[in-house]
Each structure stands twice: as structure tokens, then as C-alpha cells.
Amino acid sequence: MTAHSSHEGRKIHPGSGRRSAPLFPKGRLLAPSALELVQRILGTRPRQRDLLIEYLHLIQDDQGHLSAALLQALAEEMRLSMAEVYEVASFYAHFDIVLDGEEAPPEITVRVCDSLSCAMMGAQNLLTDMVATYGRDVRVVPAPCMGRCDNAPVCEVGHRHVDTASVENVQAIIDGKDFSAVIPDYQSFDAYRKSGGYQILEECIANKRTIDDVIAIMSDAGLRGLGGAGFPTGRKWTFVRAEAGPRLMAVNADEGEPGTFKDRHYLESEPHKFLEGMLIAAWVVEAETVYIYLRDEYPAARKILLDEIARIKTTGFCDHVKIDLRRGAGAYICGEESAMIESIEGKRGLPRNRPPYVAQVGIFNQPTLVNNVETLFSVPEILQKGAEWFSSQGTNGGVGFRSYSVSGRVKNPGVKLAPAGVTIQDLIDEFCGGMADGHTFKAYLPGGASGGILPASMNNAPLDFGQLEKLGSFVGSHAVVVLSDHDNMKDVALNLMRFFEDESCGQCTPCRNGTEKAVKMMARETWDKEALADLAQVMLDASICGLGQAAPNPLNSVLKYFAEDL
């Protein structure tokens, strides 16, 4: 068909129709009132690209949501395209975007955790009751793990967490109109100093200890990264120091793994022990800035850190490094170190291909040390008591102590400091008071959602790095969820796969489409075992990062160990 025939003889020439175009640029018009509001909220803060997520938080905290007009105004103020701002805001679950013609969310939002530990304790019934109780004035939505698994079921009203939640105690908070985070009692700066705190850091800063000696102690102690990977800490510090400066540091405080809450426990109880360990590590690698990336689900920890960092800045203990506390926005994938670094740079949390590794090319393409909270929390005590003290701890071949986050069907859930290599049976019997009344031990997750599921018959396997892999599992972040004869393994695996489906960043097809397809297949009454096994293998082999590679672990565990539930 020719152009002439397709237009019924209409004359076509370059530029036709331009005279009728409106006398303003195409697209959205910038609203002066929105720009003024954004400028007021940001104040004199620098308009740096890496602060985009921080500024999205500031605007939403002020307005309750992010309108299209405000997103455009922020883009204008930061000299970014609307697409750049929108793609970041829409990536993170905690940003409420309201487009033209859409209704703003209610002032009050109740988030009900529906991850495994809370689901076992009745989260679905709680969610149903909440939806039935509240109308349009209160928004009720399901949410992933909030890091309070030992108090399941849990919900959040505004920024106020409600442990062992019910409609009645949620209503009491709504009636009281106090939605701010509850700050627990914690060890203050003065109390920590009185107990000998910051003495090791002082010795380092005064060169009474050498960097090589500190690294040697950490290496001889056998301390490993306790965020999940287990990489030797002294070796990691050495690798980063070997790179040409300037160097940076990031603290991974985004423990989004369902069943994990140890970092929150330490931040909300002994923050200065963590801060001292962090400042020592920054001194060792001569980091110019340390970025603490804290998950948004921890508002109490954020308030504590803001207050206590301000306190230590008055002491001179952190004169050697700048501290920058960054706030996550609801993305489990940002617990992966390269995705976390992307988020620190103000972008979507998409994992990077490796190599290069972040120790070589990290934040702003600079060599970057990444440690998690528990690892740094352990540093001052090891340096004080010596490598032999720490390395002599442990059992069944394990080295040192581990903080196990234990939840599920036990009498006394919580963070349990136990020898590395402890078995699940000893953890239940000696540290948790045994199984909950009326429950018989059936299975357990040794490493959170991604660590797989093992049967109770494997109750003597050491819970440590390198010990569970031969069973098709791993200890990861030491998040232990105990299951009983009241739990159906198909339901457990489906809950975990739904979590991975929701939290996939969408960057790679095996994870993005694989988790979605797996959920649909696992929701059926009868499983196609062969097809599910094939799908799991593709996800394991071809996904870019650990999320997609680990997502099939619960599925494979059920296929392998729990045929009676299929």
C-alpha cells in the first residue's frame, strides 16, 4: 500500500500539522506549587544523584504518598529525567505512587507480615480479620518479613510495630493516634564507655595497634562474614586494602531473609558495640566514607543509630571516616551486596554481574568493603580477648560463636548466641526450651527462606558453613525456622516461593518468570514433580544472582525429603 492510497489522497509533506500544535512542550507541565513544595522539603540538602531514594522518603514522609506532580518536581530539582525518578520510585515496595486520576492512599496503613513464621502463627486469619474490620479509612496490605519473627504474627501500623498482633491491639494504636516507632531500652554511649567500650578503637586511632596486627587477629580468630556468604573477614579486609584508594565501606543492615532478625536485635540493644566494630573496620581499610544501608522495616533501629552516631561525632572517635546512614525502601534483593550498592547510588537495586567484585569496583566504582552488622558487632570483643579465645569456641568442627535467629514451633524463640556448629536438636533443647506444647518436631529451615528445608531425622547436622551443602541446604544467615507435625511442607514451600516471586528484581528471565511459574504450579492440588524439578534446575543454573539461584531450594527439599506431603 502506498502512502498516497493509505491517506485517501491527503497531501503529506514534512512538518504538516505543526501549526495546530499547542504552544507549550509536550508531556506533563511542571506545577510551580509542587516544585515549591519539593524545594521546601529538601531544604539546603545537596541535589546529589545518589540521594534520590533518601529524597523520595522525605517527600513521602511529608505528604503520605508520591504524586506524579511531586515526582516531576523532584526530577526537575535534581536535573534528572522523569523516567529516572519514576523507575527508581516504582522499584521499591514502600513508595506509594499516585498517578493522575488515582486516589491517594488512606492516612493509616496497616502492613501484616505474611512470611513463613508469621503465616504459621495465623497471619492469614489476622489479615482477613483486619480487612473485614476496616473500611476505606485504613488500608490493610500483606507485607514480607519484618524481622520480628520471634513475636509472630506481626504487623506494622504506620511505623509502629505490633508484636503478637490482633485486631484489638491494632485498634488501640489507631485510637491512640501514635504511629511512631517504639524505641526499646538499649545500651547508651555512656554505659558502653563505662564497660570499656571504644577502648580498642582508641588504641587503633592512636597507633597502639597496627593494621597488620588487627587483620592477623581477625584472620587467626576465624571470624567469617555472617550475612550469609561466610567469607573470611580478615581476608576480605586484606583484599580491599590491596586496592588503590580512595576506598569506601558499606554495612549491610538489610537483613530481609524471612526468619532473620539478629542484626535488628543487636542494633536495638547494643548499637555502640556494632559502631565500634564498624569504625575499626573503616580504620583498617582506610575508608573515606562508610554507608550504613538499613532496611526501612527497622524504624526503631534507625532512630537509635541517628541519635548515637550524632553522639559519637562529638567524641572524635569517627574523625577518620564520614558516616552516612541510608534508608532502604522495601526490597529484599538489596540484601545482595551489589544490589545494595546500586541502591546506595540512588538507583534500582539490580544485582551486578561479577567479576569485577565489589572489593575492586563497588560504590561509585571505588574499592568497597562490605560487612554485615553481626560480623562488625563481633570485632571489638575478638580484638579485646584475642584470636584464641574466639577460635577455641564452637562445636562439631565449627569455629567461634553464631547468633541464630530461631522462630517457629519452639517454646522460647529469639536470638540465641550458641557455639558455631551446634545441631538443630541441641538448639531446640538447650537454647529454646524444647518444642512448643502439642507440637512434634518435623522439619526445619537452617538458613531462612533460601536455605532449604531439612527433615527432623537430620537433627545432628552441624549448623555451620560448609556442613549442610551435601544435604542440599546451607546455613546462610543462620535463620532457623522450626516446623512441626502441624505444618504441611507443600504449604511451607509455596509460601517461600511466593516470597521469592514478589521479591525478584525482574532483571533476569529464569528468576522473574521461573518463580512466577513455580508458584502457579505449586498452588495446584497435585504437583507435576518432573516439570517442577526441571524448572528448579533452570532457575539454579541460569539466574544472575543468589535470589534466583536459591529460590528453588525449598521446592527441591520437599521433592526430596517430604514425599508424604505431596
mmCIF file of N, CA and C in Angstrom, residues 186-187 189 192 198 201 249 251 266-267 270-282 290 292 301 304-313 317-318 320-321 323 325 373 376-380:
data_model
loop_
_atom_site.group_PDB
_atom_site.id
_atom_site.type_symbol
_atom_site.label_atom_id
_atom_site.label_comp_id
_atom_site.label_asym_id
_atom_site.label_seq_id
_atom_site.Cartn_x
_atom_site.Cartn_y
_atom_site.Cartn_z
ATOM 1 N N TYR A 186 18.143 0.399 75.375
ATOM 2 C CA TYR A 186 19.390 -0.079 74.789
ATOM 3 C C TYR A 186 20.566 0.529 75.540
ATOM 4 N N GLN A 187 21.748 -0.043 75.316
ATOM 5 C CA GLN A 187 22.954 0.418 75.990
ATOM 6 C C GLN A 187 23.393 1.756 75.407
ATOM 7 N N PHE A 189 25.649 5.364 75.012
ATOM 8 C CA PHE A 189 27.077 5.647 74.828
ATOM 9 C C PHE A 189 27.802 5.642 76.171
ATOM 10 N N TYR A 192 28.168 2.172 77.561
ATOM 11 C CA TYR A 192 29.139 1.387 76.800
ATOM 12 C C TYR A 192 30.561 1.819 77.149
ATOM 13 N N TYR A 198 34.902 1.318 73.197
ATOM 14 C CA TYR A 198 35.698 2.222 72.369
ATOM 15 C C TYR A 198 37.172 2.257 72.769
ATOM 16 N N LEU A 201 39.122 0.860 69.743
ATOM 17 C CA LEU A 201 39.166 1.863 68.681
ATOM 18 C C LEU A 201 40.175 2.960 69.017
ATOM 19 N N MET A 249 33.300 1.965 52.310
ATOM 20 C CA MET A 249 32.802 0.830 53.092
ATOM 21 C C MET A 249 31.286 0.883 53.132
ATOM 22 N N VAL A 251 27.926 -1.075 55.144
ATOM 23 C CA VAL A 251 27.414 -2.015 56.136
ATOM 24 C C VAL A 251 26.074 -2.534 55.641
ATOM 25 N N TYR A 266 20.697 -6.706 67.709
ATOM 26 C CA TYR A 266 21.911 -6.053 68.190
ATOM 27 C C TYR A 266 21.856 -4.543 68.017
ATOM 28 N N LEU A 267 21.282 -4.076 66.928
ATOM 29 C CA LEU A 267 21.161 -2.631 66.726
ATOM 30 C C LEU A 267 20.257 -1.992 67.762
ATOM 31 N N GLU A 270 22.568 -3.165 71.640
ATOM 32 C CA GLU A 270 23.947 -2.738 71.875
ATOM 33 C C GLU A 270 24.506 -2.051 70.625
ATOM 34 N N PRO A 271 23.966 -0.924 70.256
ATOM 35 C CA PRO A 271 24.395 -0.292 68.994
ATOM 36 C C PRO A 271 25.855 0.137 68.981
ATOM 37 N N HIS A 272 26.403 0.502 70.145
ATOM 38 C CA HIS A 272 27.770 1.019 70.147
ATOM 39 C C HIS A 272 28.810 -0.069 69.948
ATOM 40 N N LYS A 273 28.510 -1.283 70.341
ATOM 41 C CA LYS A 273 29.441 -2.373 70.063
ATOM 42 C C LYS A 273 29.558 -2.583 68.555
ATOM 43 N N PHE A 274 28.435 -2.490 67.865
ATOM 44 C CA PHE A 274 28.450 -2.546 66.403
ATOM 45 C C PHE A 274 29.195 -1.349 65.819
ATOM 46 N N LEU A 275 28.891 -0.153 66.318
ATOM 47 C CA LEU A 275 29.516 1.055 65.766
ATOM 48 C C LEU A 275 31.025 1.040 65.975
ATOM 49 N N GLU A 276 31.482 0.544 67.114
ATOM 50 C CA GLU A 276 32.924 0.464 67.326
ATOM 51 C C GLU A 276 33.559 -0.503 66.334
ATOM 52 N N GLY A 277 32.940 -1.664 66.147
ATOM 53 C CA GLY A 277 33.461 -2.614 65.168
ATOM 54 C C GLY A 277 33.491 -2.027 63.767
ATOM 55 N N MET A 278 32.471 -1.276 63.421
ATOM 56 C CA MET A 278 32.406 -0.628 62.108
ATOM 57 C C MET A 278 33.529 0.388 61.945
ATOM 58 N N LEU A 279 33.767 1.192 62.967
ATOM 59 C CA LEU A 279 34.798 2.227 62.885
ATOM 60 C C LEU A 279 36.198 1.619 62.856
ATOM 61 N N ILE A 280 36.377 0.484 63.512
ATOM 62 C CA ILE A 280 37.659 -0.221 63.438
ATOM 63 C C ILE A 280 37.891 -0.731 62.026
ATOM 64 N N ALA A 281 36.871 -1.347 61.427
ATOM 65 C CA ALA A 281 36.998 -1.861 60.064
ATOM 66 C C ALA A 281 37.281 -0.732 59.085
ATOM 67 N N ALA A 282 36.609 0.397 59.255
ATOM 68 C CA ALA A 282 36.841 1.551 58.383
ATOM 69 C C ALA A 282 38.272 2.057 58.532
ATOM 70 N N VAL A 290 31.723 5.509 55.238
ATOM 71 C CA VAL A 290 31.050 4.247 55.477
ATOM 72 C C VAL A 290 29.553 4.494 55.356
ATOM 73 N N ILE A 292 25.908 3.022 55.942
ATOM 74 C CA ILE A 292 25.117 2.010 56.641
ATOM 75 C C ILE A 292 23.782 1.896 55.913
ATOM 76 N N ALA A 301 15.523 1.027 64.981
ATOM 77 C CA ALA A 301 16.977 0.962 64.832
ATOM 78 C C ALA A 301 17.501 2.218 64.150
ATOM 79 N N ILE A 304 17.646 5.022 66.697
ATOM 80 C CA ILE A 304 18.766 4.778 67.607
ATOM 81 C C ILE A 304 20.087 5.145 66.942
ATOM 82 N N LEU A 305 20.277 4.686 65.707
ATOM 83 C CA LEU A 305 21.530 4.972 65.015
ATOM 84 C C LEU A 305 21.710 6.465 64.752
ATOM 85 N N LEU A 306 20.645 7.139 64.354
ATOM 86 C CA LEU A 306 20.751 8.584 64.131
ATOM 87 C C LEU A 306 21.201 9.302 65.404
ATOM 88 N N ASP A 307 20.609 8.928 66.519
ATOM 89 C CA ASP A 307 20.945 9.578 67.792
ATOM 90 C C ASP A 307 22.361 9.235 68.234
ATOM 91 N N GLU A 308 22.730 7.973 68.139
ATOM 92 C CA GLU A 308 24.021 7.547 68.678
ATOM 93 C C GLU A 308 25.185 7.905 67.758
ATOM 94 N N ILE A 309 24.959 7.949 66.459
ATOM 95 C CA ILE A 309 26.007 8.430 65.553
ATOM 96 C C ILE A 309 26.280 9.910 65.826
ATOM 97 N N ALA A 310 25.213 10.671 66.028
ATOM 98 C CA ALA A 310 25.387 12.083 66.376
ATOM 99 C C ALA A 310 26.178 12.230 67.672
ATOM 100 N N ARG A 311 25.946 11.309 68.604
ATOM 101 C CA ARG A 311 26.667 11.353 69.892
ATOM 102 C C ARG A 311 28.157 11.085 69.713
ATOM 103 N N ILE A 312 28.504 10.060 68.936
ATOM 104 C CA ILE A 312 29.928 9.743 68.820
ATOM 105 C C ILE A 312 30.661 10.756 67.950
ATOM 106 N N LYS A 313 29.936 11.485 67.129
ATOM 107 C CA LYS A 313 30.596 12.525 66.336
ATOM 108 C C LYS A 313 31.141 13.644 67.224
ATOM 109 N N PHE A 317 35.819 10.011 67.902
ATOM 110 C CA PHE A 317 36.060 8.609 67.564
ATOM 111 C C PHE A 317 35.858 8.310 66.080
ATOM 112 N N CYS A 318 35.129 9.156 65.396
ATOM 113 C CA CYS A 318 34.881 8.883 63.975
ATOM 114 C C CYS A 318 35.444 9.974 63.074
ATOM 115 N N HIS A 320 38.092 9.896 61.517
ATOM 116 C CA HIS A 320 38.828 9.308 60.397
ATOM 117 C C HIS A 320 37.927 8.871 59.256
ATOM 118 N N VAL A 321 36.597 8.954 59.433
ATOM 119 C CA VAL A 321 35.692 8.472 58.388
ATOM 120 C C VAL A 321 34.350 9.198 58.486
ATOM 121 N N ILE A 323 30.326 9.066 58.200
ATOM 122 C CA ILE A 323 29.279 8.055 58.353
ATOM 123 C C ILE A 323 28.016 8.549 57.669
ATOM 124 N N LEU A 325 24.181 7.275 56.934
ATOM 125 C CA LEU A 325 23.118 6.296 57.178
ATOM 126 C C LEU A 325 22.096 6.389 56.051
ATOM 127 N N VAL A 373 26.129 -6.479 59.949
ATOM 128 C CA VAL A 373 26.081 -5.969 61.319
ATOM 129 C C VAL A 373 26.694 -6.957 62.306
ATOM 130 N N LEU A 376 30.557 -7.143 62.273
ATOM 131 C CA LEU A 376 31.194 -5.984 62.899
ATOM 132 C C LEU A 376 30.944 -5.949 64.398
ATOM 133 N N PHE A 377 29.796 -6.426 64.820
ATOM 134 C CA PHE A 377 29.466 -6.491 66.244
ATOM 135 C C PHE A 377 30.465 -7.367 66.991
ATOM 136 N N SER A 378 31.006 -8.385 66.306
ATOM 137 C CA SER A 378 31.922 -9.328 66.949
ATOM 138 C C SER A 378 33.338 -8.802 67.050
ATOM 139 N N VAL A 379 33.689 -7.788 66.263
ATOM 140 C CA VAL A 379 35.078 -7.343 66.148
ATOM 141 C C VAL A 379 35.677 -6.840 67.455
ATOM 142 N N PRO A 380 35.061 -5.911 68.198
ATOM 143 C CA PRO A 380 35.723 -5.378 69.403
ATOM 144 C C PRO A 380 36.045 -6.456 70.436
#
